[in-house]
XYZ file of C-alpha atoms in Angstrom:
723
model
C 141.785 166.201 226.165
C 139.678 165.664 229.343
C 136.780 167.865 229.906
C 133.669 168.396 232.162
C 132.359 166.250 234.964
C 134.121 163.074 233.726
C 137.424 164.757 234.680
C 136.277 165.239 238.187
C 135.113 161.562 238.431
C 138.383 160.249 237.060
C 140.320 162.464 239.450
C 138.375 161.167 242.339
C 139.027 157.616 241.341
C 142.666 158.246 241.002
C 142.991 159.138 244.613
C 140.907 156.232 245.900
C 142.405 152.988 247.200
C 140.176 149.975 246.912
C 140.302 147.989 250.171
C 138.472 144.872 251.229
C 135.166 145.727 252.724
C 134.921 149.187 251.165
C 131.884 149.504 248.988
C 132.415 150.962 245.461
C 129.262 152.882 245.910
C 131.072 155.354 248.167
C 132.689 156.936 245.146
C 130.127 156.510 242.462
C 129.545 159.233 239.879
C 126.439 161.406 240.590
C 123.727 161.252 238.127
C 122.945 164.274 235.997
C 120.543 166.633 237.815
C 121.181 165.302 241.219
C 123.535 166.267 243.989
C 126.204 164.146 245.558
C 124.881 160.830 246.787
C 124.056 160.493 250.429
C 126.867 158.838 252.384
C 127.105 157.334 255.710
C 127.968 159.688 258.647
C 131.621 160.483 258.813
C 134.141 163.137 258.106
C 133.342 165.200 255.000
C 135.867 164.516 252.246
C 137.846 167.405 250.839
C 136.569 168.805 247.556
C 138.222 167.447 244.442
C 140.859 169.826 243.082
C 139.738 171.814 239.981
C 141.809 172.190 236.814
C 142.529 175.934 236.712
C 144.384 175.738 233.377
C 142.957 173.893 230.384
C 145.175 173.804 227.272
C 143.224 174.239 224.093
C 143.779 172.045 221.004
C 145.318 174.901 219.080
C 147.832 175.590 221.795
C 148.726 171.890 222.210
C 149.329 171.401 218.506
C 151.417 174.544 218.257
C 153.709 173.374 220.996
C 154.577 170.162 219.134
C 157.978 170.196 217.343
C 157.899 169.928 213.576
C 158.675 166.555 212.028
C 160.462 165.644 208.839
C 158.318 164.383 205.872
C 160.862 161.698 205.169
C 159.790 158.460 206.964
C 163.387 157.076 206.561
C 165.112 160.043 208.058
C 166.936 159.486 211.389
C 165.264 160.486 214.611
C 165.694 164.127 215.558
C 167.337 164.887 218.882
C 165.068 166.082 221.683
C 166.728 169.334 222.635
C 166.369 170.546 226.141
C 164.637 167.330 227.266
C 164.888 166.883 230.973
C 163.756 163.878 232.869
C 160.767 164.917 234.876
C 161.160 164.866 238.632
C 158.825 162.111 239.996
C 156.038 163.449 242.094
C 156.255 162.185 245.687
C 153.522 159.782 246.644
C 150.672 161.283 248.647
C 150.353 160.204 252.257
C 148.027 157.177 252.742
C 144.407 158.086 253.019
C 142.491 157.132 256.049
C 139.435 155.200 255.263
C 136.680 155.475 257.698
C 134.905 152.207 258.490
C 131.366 151.962 257.207
C 128.854 150.932 259.805
C 127.635 147.449 259.103
C 130.509 146.591 256.723
C 132.749 143.618 257.533
C 135.917 144.484 259.418
C 139.143 144.155 257.482
C 141.437 141.846 259.497
C 144.751 143.205 260.508
C 147.765 141.771 258.607
C 149.474 138.948 260.494
C 153.045 139.690 261.417
C 153.997 136.375 263.014
C 153.653 132.761 261.774
C 153.296 129.578 263.775
C 156.243 127.159 263.616
C 155.883 124.473 260.867
C 155.185 120.833 262.073
C 158.156 118.417 262.139
C 158.987 116.745 258.726
C 157.921 113.118 258.284
C 160.948 110.724 258.438
C 159.976 109.201 255.067
C 161.108 112.341 253.288
C 164.668 111.852 254.498
C 164.958 108.397 253.017
C 166.892 108.070 249.613
C 164.863 107.522 246.421
C 164.735 103.957 245.114
C 166.700 103.011 241.972
C 164.897 103.320 238.644
C 165.504 99.616 237.962
C 163.611 98.752 241.117
C 160.756 101.106 240.430
C 157.665 99.289 239.302
C 154.524 100.783 237.917
C 151.439 98.730 238.502
C 148.508 99.607 236.369
C 145.536 100.962 238.234
C 142.787 98.350 238.354
C 139.315 99.728 238.346
C 136.732 97.252 239.606
C 134.188 96.282 237.057
C 136.275 97.318 233.977
C 138.165 94.708 231.976
C 141.352 96.199 230.399
C 141.350 93.506 227.693
C 137.980 94.676 226.489
C 138.655 98.383 225.920
C 135.900 100.204 224.186
C 136.170 99.788 220.432
C 134.084 100.269 217.382
C 134.233 98.103 214.266
C 134.193 99.303 210.753
C 134.200 98.027 207.238
C 135.990 99.641 204.251
C 134.469 100.158 200.798
C 136.349 101.449 197.826
C 134.575 102.934 194.813
C 136.088 104.059 191.440
C 139.560 102.593 191.653
C 138.719 99.217 190.306
C 137.966 100.760 186.904
C 141.642 101.737 186.490
C 143.145 98.680 188.186
C 144.179 100.323 191.426
C 141.909 98.773 194.042
C 144.250 95.970 194.994
C 147.266 98.254 195.330
C 145.142 100.707 197.316
C 144.065 98.037 199.769
C 147.653 96.911 200.202
C 148.626 100.434 201.320
C 145.373 101.632 203.013
C 145.456 102.927 206.528
C 141.843 101.662 206.978
C 142.837 98.157 205.882
C 145.869 98.171 208.126
C 143.604 98.886 211.109
C 141.939 95.542 210.525
C 138.440 96.973 210.976
C 138.972 98.140 214.603
C 139.357 101.547 216.092
C 139.040 103.216 219.457
C 136.513 105.776 218.257
C 134.935 107.271 215.180
C 137.528 110.082 215.130
C 140.253 107.606 214.470
C 138.289 106.000 211.601
C 137.934 109.493 210.131
C 141.580 110.180 210.400
C 142.434 106.982 208.616
C 139.910 107.799 205.950
C 141.548 111.178 205.367
C 144.895 109.449 204.937
C 143.330 107.085 202.368
C 141.853 110.048 200.460
C 145.470 111.307 199.912
C 146.551 107.837 199.094
C 143.948 107.397 196.386
C 144.878 110.710 194.810
C 148.628 109.763 194.785
C 147.922 106.432 193.182
C 145.708 107.932 190.521
C 148.363 110.526 189.662
C 150.966 107.786 189.392
C 148.976 106.378 186.570
C 148.384 109.779 184.790
C 145.045 110.775 186.303
C 146.133 114.141 187.550
C 142.652 115.605 187.875
C 141.610 112.628 190.125
C 139.790 113.362 193.364
C 138.759 111.362 196.318
C 136.411 111.838 199.219
C 135.606 109.724 202.288
C 132.261 109.241 204.005
C 131.604 107.571 207.286
C 128.149 106.295 208.274
C 126.739 103.782 210.646
C 126.091 100.465 209.075
C 123.476 99.345 209.937
C 121.902 102.463 211.595
C 122.206 102.790 215.369
C 124.411 99.659 215.553
C 127.567 101.311 216.734
C 129.420 99.853 213.644
C 130.480 102.167 210.898
C 131.238 101.914 207.249
C 134.097 103.994 205.752
C 133.709 104.601 202.043
C 136.479 105.987 199.809
C 134.995 107.265 196.615
C 137.490 108.073 193.865
C 136.895 109.950 190.639
C 139.901 109.398 188.289
C 138.947 112.013 185.676
C 140.657 112.102 182.231
C 143.958 110.274 181.601
C 146.857 112.518 180.761
C 149.183 111.418 177.933
C 152.523 112.518 176.607
C 152.178 115.270 174.041
C 155.781 115.632 173.132
C 159.051 113.942 174.295
C 162.241 116.086 174.216
C 165.757 115.274 175.325
C 168.079 118.198 175.779
C 171.594 116.852 175.138
C 174.610 116.800 172.849
C 174.392 114.465 169.805
C 175.324 110.853 170.379
C 177.235 108.279 168.333
C 175.340 106.662 166.762
C 172.628 109.324 166.363
C 169.283 108.826 168.051
C 170.765 106.583 170.857
C 169.042 108.530 173.624
C 165.655 108.349 172.045
C 166.013 104.715 171.405
C 167.034 103.790 174.929
C 164.490 106.140 176.639
C 161.687 104.647 174.548
C 158.944 107.112 175.478
C 156.530 108.068 172.717
C 153.844 110.758 172.313
C 150.487 109.284 173.225
C 151.842 107.070 176.029
C 150.111 107.526 179.368
C 152.053 109.661 181.873
C 152.690 106.711 184.256
C 155.213 107.366 186.996
C 156.546 103.796 186.929
C 156.917 103.737 183.180
C 158.740 107.152 183.071
C 161.069 106.253 186.013
C 161.767 102.843 184.355
C 162.553 104.528 180.987
C 164.969 106.942 182.635
C 166.597 104.105 184.640
C 166.996 102.171 181.350
C 168.628 105.235 179.753
C 171.206 105.517 182.624
C 171.886 101.750 182.483
C 172.164 101.312 178.679
C 174.277 104.366 177.738
C 177.313 103.252 179.899
C 177.150 99.955 178.081
C 177.564 101.792 174.791
C 180.468 104.081 175.521
C 179.117 106.773 177.901
C 180.279 106.063 181.454
C 179.695 109.567 182.807
C 176.157 110.184 181.718
C 174.054 112.227 184.164
C 170.328 112.867 184.018
C 168.847 116.195 185.094
C 165.453 116.839 186.603
C 162.581 116.024 184.272
C 159.871 118.569 183.421
C 156.364 117.695 182.471
C 154.084 120.594 181.518
C 150.454 119.524 181.810
C 147.582 121.142 179.784
C 144.268 120.671 181.559
C 142.342 121.551 178.374
C 143.867 118.989 176.038
C 144.993 116.560 178.837
C 148.416 116.215 177.306
C 151.822 116.782 178.922
C 155.030 117.883 177.264
C 158.043 115.932 178.713
C 161.515 117.404 178.702
C 164.655 115.665 180.119
C 168.055 117.337 180.245
C 170.950 114.915 179.822
C 174.655 115.500 180.296
C 176.424 112.915 178.157
C 180.097 113.284 179.058
C 182.800 112.040 176.623
C 182.365 108.880 174.558
C 185.038 106.621 176.033
C 187.257 103.682 175.418
C 189.126 101.377 177.857
C 192.568 102.394 178.915
C 194.780 100.992 181.735
C 194.072 99.654 185.204
C 195.382 101.566 188.141
C 195.130 100.374 191.712
C 194.756 102.094 195.060
C 194.480 100.840 198.625
C 196.153 100.706 201.973
C 196.435 96.923 201.936
C 196.485 95.923 198.250
C 195.983 92.218 197.336
C 196.844 92.062 193.635
C 199.094 93.929 191.347
C 198.024 95.295 188.017
C 199.486 92.221 186.144
C 197.151 89.792 187.914
C 194.124 92.081 187.616
C 194.769 92.196 183.882
C 194.346 88.417 183.809
C 190.853 88.803 185.242
C 189.549 91.395 182.760
C 187.611 90.237 179.690
C 188.181 93.343 177.484
C 191.097 94.731 175.629
C 192.501 98.255 175.837
C 191.122 100.498 173.143
C 187.771 98.663 173.151
C 184.642 100.872 173.389
C 183.709 101.272 177.114
C 181.071 98.845 178.330
C 179.871 98.899 181.977
C 179.137 95.143 181.758
C 182.867 94.486 181.431
C 183.490 96.574 184.463
C 180.863 94.708 186.479
C 182.324 91.396 185.316
C 185.830 92.456 186.555
C 184.349 93.474 189.922
C 182.592 90.108 190.245
C 185.782 88.202 189.467
C 187.637 90.143 192.166
C 184.933 89.555 194.679
C 184.847 85.789 193.848
C 188.455 85.497 195.067
C 187.172 86.144 198.676
C 190.467 87.998 199.387
C 189.060 91.505 199.879
C 187.438 93.294 202.694
C 186.394 96.077 200.294
C 186.932 96.301 196.473
C 185.484 98.671 193.870
C 186.106 99.389 190.155
C 185.274 102.731 188.650
C 186.139 104.689 185.497
C 188.483 107.642 185.698
C 188.895 110.263 183.010
C 192.379 110.811 181.474
C 191.522 113.590 178.852
C 193.652 111.540 176.388
C 192.257 110.925 172.908
C 191.372 107.341 172.047
C 190.298 105.489 168.865
C 187.276 106.557 166.822
C 186.992 109.976 168.474
C 186.719 108.559 172.022
C 188.455 109.585 175.201
C 190.558 107.023 177.066
C 189.319 106.163 180.580
C 191.302 104.150 183.117
C 189.714 101.733 185.604
C 190.562 102.566 189.191
C 190.582 99.471 191.427
C 190.301 100.349 195.057
C 191.274 97.336 197.090
C 191.794 96.446 200.752
C 192.771 92.935 201.861
C 190.464 90.889 203.974
C 191.235 88.010 206.206
C 192.878 85.292 204.097
C 192.386 82.378 206.442
C 189.245 80.324 206.872
C 188.123 77.585 209.238
C 185.188 75.483 207.906
C 183.229 72.506 209.104
C 180.727 70.120 207.769
C 178.618 67.460 209.430
C 176.340 64.770 208.070
C 174.625 61.594 208.936
C 173.083 58.810 207.007
C 172.023 55.233 207.662
C 174.734 52.830 206.516
C 177.388 55.550 206.417
C 177.023 56.828 209.984
C 178.258 60.154 211.165
C 180.755 62.068 209.074
C 182.547 65.204 210.326
C 184.829 67.223 208.083
C 186.882 70.240 208.951
C 189.227 72.331 206.860
C 191.747 75.207 207.292
C 192.471 77.458 204.305
C 194.939 80.209 203.665
C 193.720 81.608 200.290
C 196.769 83.711 199.535
C 199.724 82.059 201.205
C 201.579 82.019 197.857
C 200.457 85.189 196.021
C 198.676 85.754 193.777
C 195.895 83.389 194.753
C 198.088 80.558 195.839
C 196.144 78.788 198.548
C 197.085 76.044 201.006
C 194.290 73.826 202.338
C 194.363 71.254 205.108
C 191.443 68.884 205.525
C 190.522 66.176 208.023
C 187.787 63.664 208.052
C 186.487 61.901 211.143
C 183.478 59.629 210.717
C 181.991 56.326 211.809
C 183.261 54.596 208.711
C 185.735 57.026 207.197
C 188.872 58.787 208.553
C 191.434 60.678 206.669
C 193.747 63.696 206.208
C 194.501 65.634 203.038
C 196.486 68.618 201.838
C 195.982 70.699 198.730
C 197.875 73.456 196.973
C 195.558 75.479 194.632
C 196.350 78.310 192.297
C 193.256 80.147 191.231
C 193.141 82.111 187.929
C 196.389 80.411 187.062
C 197.693 82.259 184.089
C 194.166 82.503 182.702
C 190.820 83.765 183.984
C 188.770 81.062 185.764
C 191.479 78.323 185.356
C 192.530 76.578 188.544
C 195.619 74.431 189.059
C 195.924 72.182 192.091
C 198.059 69.409 193.623
C 196.358 67.136 196.073
C 197.677 64.434 198.448
C 195.671 62.394 200.938
C 195.712 59.417 203.223
C 192.343 57.729 203.829
C 190.734 54.812 205.654
C 187.254 53.603 204.702
C 185.368 50.699 206.353
C 182.072 49.954 204.608
C 179.986 46.875 204.128
C 181.319 46.559 200.569
C 184.990 46.890 201.422
C 187.658 48.153 203.755
C 190.597 50.143 202.391
C 193.685 52.043 203.253
C 194.452 54.440 200.479
C 197.082 56.971 199.630
C 196.711 59.251 196.577
C 198.576 61.960 194.743
C 196.728 63.992 192.080
C 197.197 67.009 189.846
C 194.542 68.644 187.832
C 193.435 71.762 185.921
C 189.819 72.857 186.184
C 187.166 75.479 185.646
C 184.705 75.273 188.528
C 181.467 76.931 189.689
C 181.243 78.610 193.036
C 178.190 80.023 194.831
C 179.393 83.481 193.967
C 180.503 82.736 190.407
C 178.250 80.066 188.849
C 179.463 79.102 185.363
C 177.582 77.526 182.461
C 180.565 75.436 181.239
C 182.818 73.596 183.664
C 185.531 71.063 183.159
C 188.510 69.448 184.727
C 191.354 67.157 183.539
C 194.320 65.786 185.245
C 196.208 62.679 186.467
C 196.342 60.720 189.657
C 198.257 57.872 191.176
C 196.569 55.811 193.897
C 197.991 53.066 196.173
C 195.295 51.009 197.904
C 195.184 48.050 200.249
C 191.657 46.551 200.237
C 189.759 43.461 201.194
C 187.413 41.827 198.774
C 185.414 38.663 198.024
C 187.551 36.621 195.712
C 185.249 34.725 193.394
C 188.227 32.713 192.112
C 188.987 31.265 195.565
C 185.423 31.799 196.942
C 186.680 33.566 200.003
C 187.524 37.021 201.302
C 191.138 38.183 200.994
C 193.092 41.383 200.927
C 195.106 42.811 198.069
C 197.200 45.815 197.168
C 196.648 47.726 193.961
C 198.510 50.532 192.145
C 196.136 52.595 190.075
C 196.953 55.322 187.532
C 194.183 57.399 186.092
C 193.512 60.376 183.702
C 190.159 61.671 184.911
C 188.229 64.289 182.978
C 184.847 65.970 183.267
C 182.791 68.312 181.063
C 179.669 69.962 182.426
C 176.982 72.371 181.323
C 174.815 74.249 183.788
C 171.770 76.330 182.867
C 170.174 76.312 186.326
C 169.437 79.495 188.217
C 171.200 78.597 191.459
C 174.101 76.348 192.428
C 172.824 75.056 195.717
C 169.079 75.474 195.386
C 168.065 75.445 191.700
C 164.451 76.124 190.720
C 164.632 76.134 186.941
C 166.897 75.023 184.186
C 168.988 71.863 183.644
C 172.433 70.394 184.103
C 174.437 67.908 182.097
C 177.818 66.394 182.837
C 179.952 63.508 181.690
C 182.981 61.809 183.216
C 185.613 59.787 181.356
C 188.543 58.304 183.378
C 190.992 56.044 181.461
C 192.673 53.967 184.208
C 195.177 51.116 184.684
C 195.044 48.814 187.679
C 198.231 47.013 188.511
C 198.286 43.934 190.726
C 200.713 41.457 189.254
C 199.725 42.592 185.751
C 198.456 45.832 184.245
C 194.832 45.847 183.325
C 193.611 48.923 181.494
C 189.914 49.989 181.620
C 187.738 53.137 181.645
C 185.204 54.553 183.981
C 182.349 56.256 182.198
C 179.415 58.156 183.632
C 176.681 60.527 182.370
C 174.326 62.544 184.584
C 171.426 64.912 183.874
C 169.186 66.846 186.178
C 166.256 69.166 185.371
C 164.193 71.673 187.412
C 160.724 72.892 186.529
C 158.738 75.488 188.596
C 155.052 74.497 188.661
C 154.143 77.496 190.770
C 156.123 80.035 192.658
C 156.364 77.659 195.670
C 156.508 74.193 193.971
C 159.448 72.919 191.921
C 159.560 69.473 190.224
C 163.110 68.195 190.078
C 164.313 65.083 188.358
C 167.679 63.262 187.994
C 169.048 60.400 185.867
C 172.519 58.919 186.033
C 174.132 55.971 184.307
C 177.678 54.561 184.396
C 179.798 51.765 182.941
C 183.350 50.317 183.283
C 184.362 48.450 180.192
C 187.743 46.650 179.677
C 188.111 44.699 182.863
C 186.494 41.819 184.781
C 184.795 42.728 188.034
C 186.943 40.430 190.123
C 190.145 42.172 188.785
C 188.806 45.629 189.524
C 189.802 47.121 192.936
C 186.606 47.290 195.118
C 187.066 51.018 195.637
C 186.891 51.689 191.885
C 183.671 49.748 191.277
C 180.212 51.312 191.087
C 177.739 51.133 193.959
C 174.218 52.495 194.590
C 172.227 53.350 197.668
C 172.383 56.166 200.186
C 171.633 59.914 200.528
C 173.237 60.949 197.271
C 172.055 57.934 195.338
C 168.897 55.888 195.976
C 167.382 56.928 199.289
C 165.618 54.291 201.341
C 168.590 51.990 201.165
C 171.804 51.948 203.088
C 175.073 53.274 201.707
C 176.273 50.981 198.890
C 173.504 48.504 199.742
C 172.104 47.896 196.263
C 173.466 45.473 193.689
C 175.027 42.033 193.715
C 176.199 40.465 196.910
C 178.916 38.053 197.963
C 178.052 34.688 199.571
C 178.741 36.327 202.941
C 175.893 38.840 202.235
C 178.107 41.907 201.687
C 177.837 44.099 198.565
C 180.514 43.471 195.950
C 179.623 46.382 193.521
C 179.461 46.176 189.776
C 180.658 47.516 186.450
C 177.482 49.358 185.560
C 174.587 51.184 187.328
C 171.618 53.434 186.727
C 169.764 55.817 189.117
C 166.630 57.899 188.834
C 164.986 60.363 191.224
C 161.933 62.567 191.219
C 161.136 65.252 193.856
C 158.333 67.756 194.451
C 159.923 70.663 196.349
C 157.324 72.743 198.168
C 158.661 75.864 199.920
C 156.828 78.093 202.386
C 158.912 80.891 203.740
C 162.268 79.576 205.007
C 161.018 76.045 205.249
C 160.062 73.311 202.801
C 158.571 69.835 202.360
C 159.987 67.491 199.739
C 158.214 64.137 198.872
C 160.400 62.005 196.617
C 160.789 58.667 194.834
C 164.137 57.199 193.970
C 165.078 54.157 191.882
C 168.349 52.412 190.887
C 170.311 49.259 190.536
C 173.921 48.038 190.090
C 174.845 45.326 187.477
C 177.731 42.910 187.155
C 178.041 43.493 183.424
C 178.972 46.639 181.582
C 175.530 47.607 180.470
C 173.035 49.483 182.738
C 170.036 47.467 181.480
C 167.429 48.990 183.776
C 166.294 45.557 184.893
C 165.346 44.740 188.491
C 165.124 48.352 189.567
C 164.655 48.941 193.302
C 162.520 51.831 194.524
C 162.677 53.907 197.603
C 160.180 56.614 198.714
C 160.138 59.156 201.466
C 159.745 62.718 202.537
C 162.204 65.373 203.461
C 162.304 68.677 205.303
C 164.274 71.826 204.302
C 165.369 74.846 206.187
C 166.602 77.514 203.793
C 169.560 79.610 204.814
C 171.760 82.184 203.085
C 174.442 79.441 202.341
C 172.008 76.855 201.134
C 169.203 74.580 202.345
C 169.688 72.206 205.298
C 168.357 68.816 204.310
C 166.743 66.116 206.394
C 165.316 63.107 204.448
C 163.607 60.039 205.760
C 162.961 57.163 203.286
C 162.090 53.455 203.245
C 162.579 50.800 200.527
C 159.594 49.676 198.560
C 159.179 45.864 198.569
C 161.893 45.583 201.207
C 163.938 42.421 201.324
C 165.402 40.725 204.370
C 168.446 42.458 205.640
C 167.629 45.813 204.042
C 167.090 48.893 206.130
C 163.489 49.645 207.236
C 163.991 53.374 207.629
C 166.920 55.484 206.353
C 167.750 58.955 207.588
C 170.006 61.515 205.748
C 171.118 64.873 207.088
C 173.324 67.203 205.000
C 173.665 70.665 203.449
C 172.221 71.293 199.978
C 169.517 69.634 197.911
C 169.901 65.979 197.077
C 170.702 67.022 193.452
């Protein structure tokens, strides 16, 4: 309610328009005890209207309608409410000018015409690709030397629990390399490192750990600062109880055994996560393919510093192997061929390792674009209270044809280019047709091969091979045709095997030149050769193309008969061993020894292409191809019936590159015994570039105690290590 003189003052203000140049003092409120203020001469303003009716508080409250006491009740209608008629605006008041006050300018009613637009505004905008932003250059300021501060980082408290190295690897301060634009940036990095230190401490079980950061100038007034992260680990929390909520297993206690968490163990995140991962890995290997782990719960007690661990586990049915079923838009194999690849029998307890093995065997065929193997429940009872699960093989065919090429160069052998075309499934299942061509400085040839992989048995390969070949080396020149058949178990880069073998038969017709020691001159002859070659190998190395540890052993035996006028039986024998020892993570010492012998025939009766030779990139580096051993009177090598070779390498790798110093030794002998006498040595250094398909090799070597006619420098370029 408005009362007294204030009402008159407010009413006077309500009817006053404030205009520029009109002083507010014209309508100021008179002070108590004084009359109206003296105003400038002018018309006397009309007296302010007086409120004749003043409504008392009692009357105002009585006129209000009654309201419901329920705050949730709907609004009551306003009966008889009429929209008030708006009061017409009063006519504008005439304000008399005050003598001496600035005159209010009259409102402009007309505007001057705008100036004509510059023609540049009518031009089209340039294309974004042509728009160039040139940085603003301020004279006297070098953009390369933006204002920076330098800082050092100190860590306190984490070394006691073995976390300082890990902290520095992840630290935001360390990542900044001691440079920042200002102190605020250093402080922000320090705050990040506070949280990092706390997370790391909790990962080891220090759940009460705290960390604070301080930043100070070091030394004072130098502009350089020192950021210190001070960590207080607090007490170590340990497991109080370990509880697995699950159905019983067969055998009992299997979950506790494979989880392997015990009361008193520190609550380390990595250890607990590893234990749970081991549980999920090991249970499917022991009959539980559908195991599922729930969310763990660890209840910490900050008084005793122990935590109670609880893990819910859904076991699923204990299972045994059933049938194989297939699915796919473009299937490659039927169920019968997949059954050849499996290593388990139906009814056997489910083991995820057998499933992984089957998947690897399918991938090794290289016939799929996608392939997967997964267990599927059947709800059918199996032996020993198990449930039968089938294996669902989802398969889609990939591209069956492959074009491949290989190039190499070595001194004495020249350039050698080899290309091949393969259709891996031309005769299903896994019946491949391979065409191969060789074009080189000293070798040319074509060959065709039919190969059946997993032929009636897992990992067994059957193949028929035919070739025509021309070789022109210092030791001999030959035109050869061969037909061979063999069964084998081979390693591949995808599927490396410990035991390998092959056995078979071959027939070779060869026309060759030789030095005839009976007539003491060079002549040509034609031989028909029949052989039964066999090989047995053992491989414990960790990689097929780039081994770093382990060893390999293999032995060859090939009973043969050479027919030229008369049949002359003999045998080709060879034993080879290689070993790999890692000295450090980047240095591997590799060694090789190989010996061979051909008993049962005189050297002069043996076809030159079946004799033993030494020298070259895969033999004794530093010497030309087939350069070592006895020589004919015309200076050309004649080969021998026995040989030995030795090699030692130090393989140093840095990133995707490597350096390999090496020493090789070897010799070829006319007799059947590799006596080790008169060994020749070659030394050199090689470079390696490591790729996803094997190392690229470049070796440079020279013979030690070089003799006239021998190579000064030998160069070898190929794929894969020397051995």
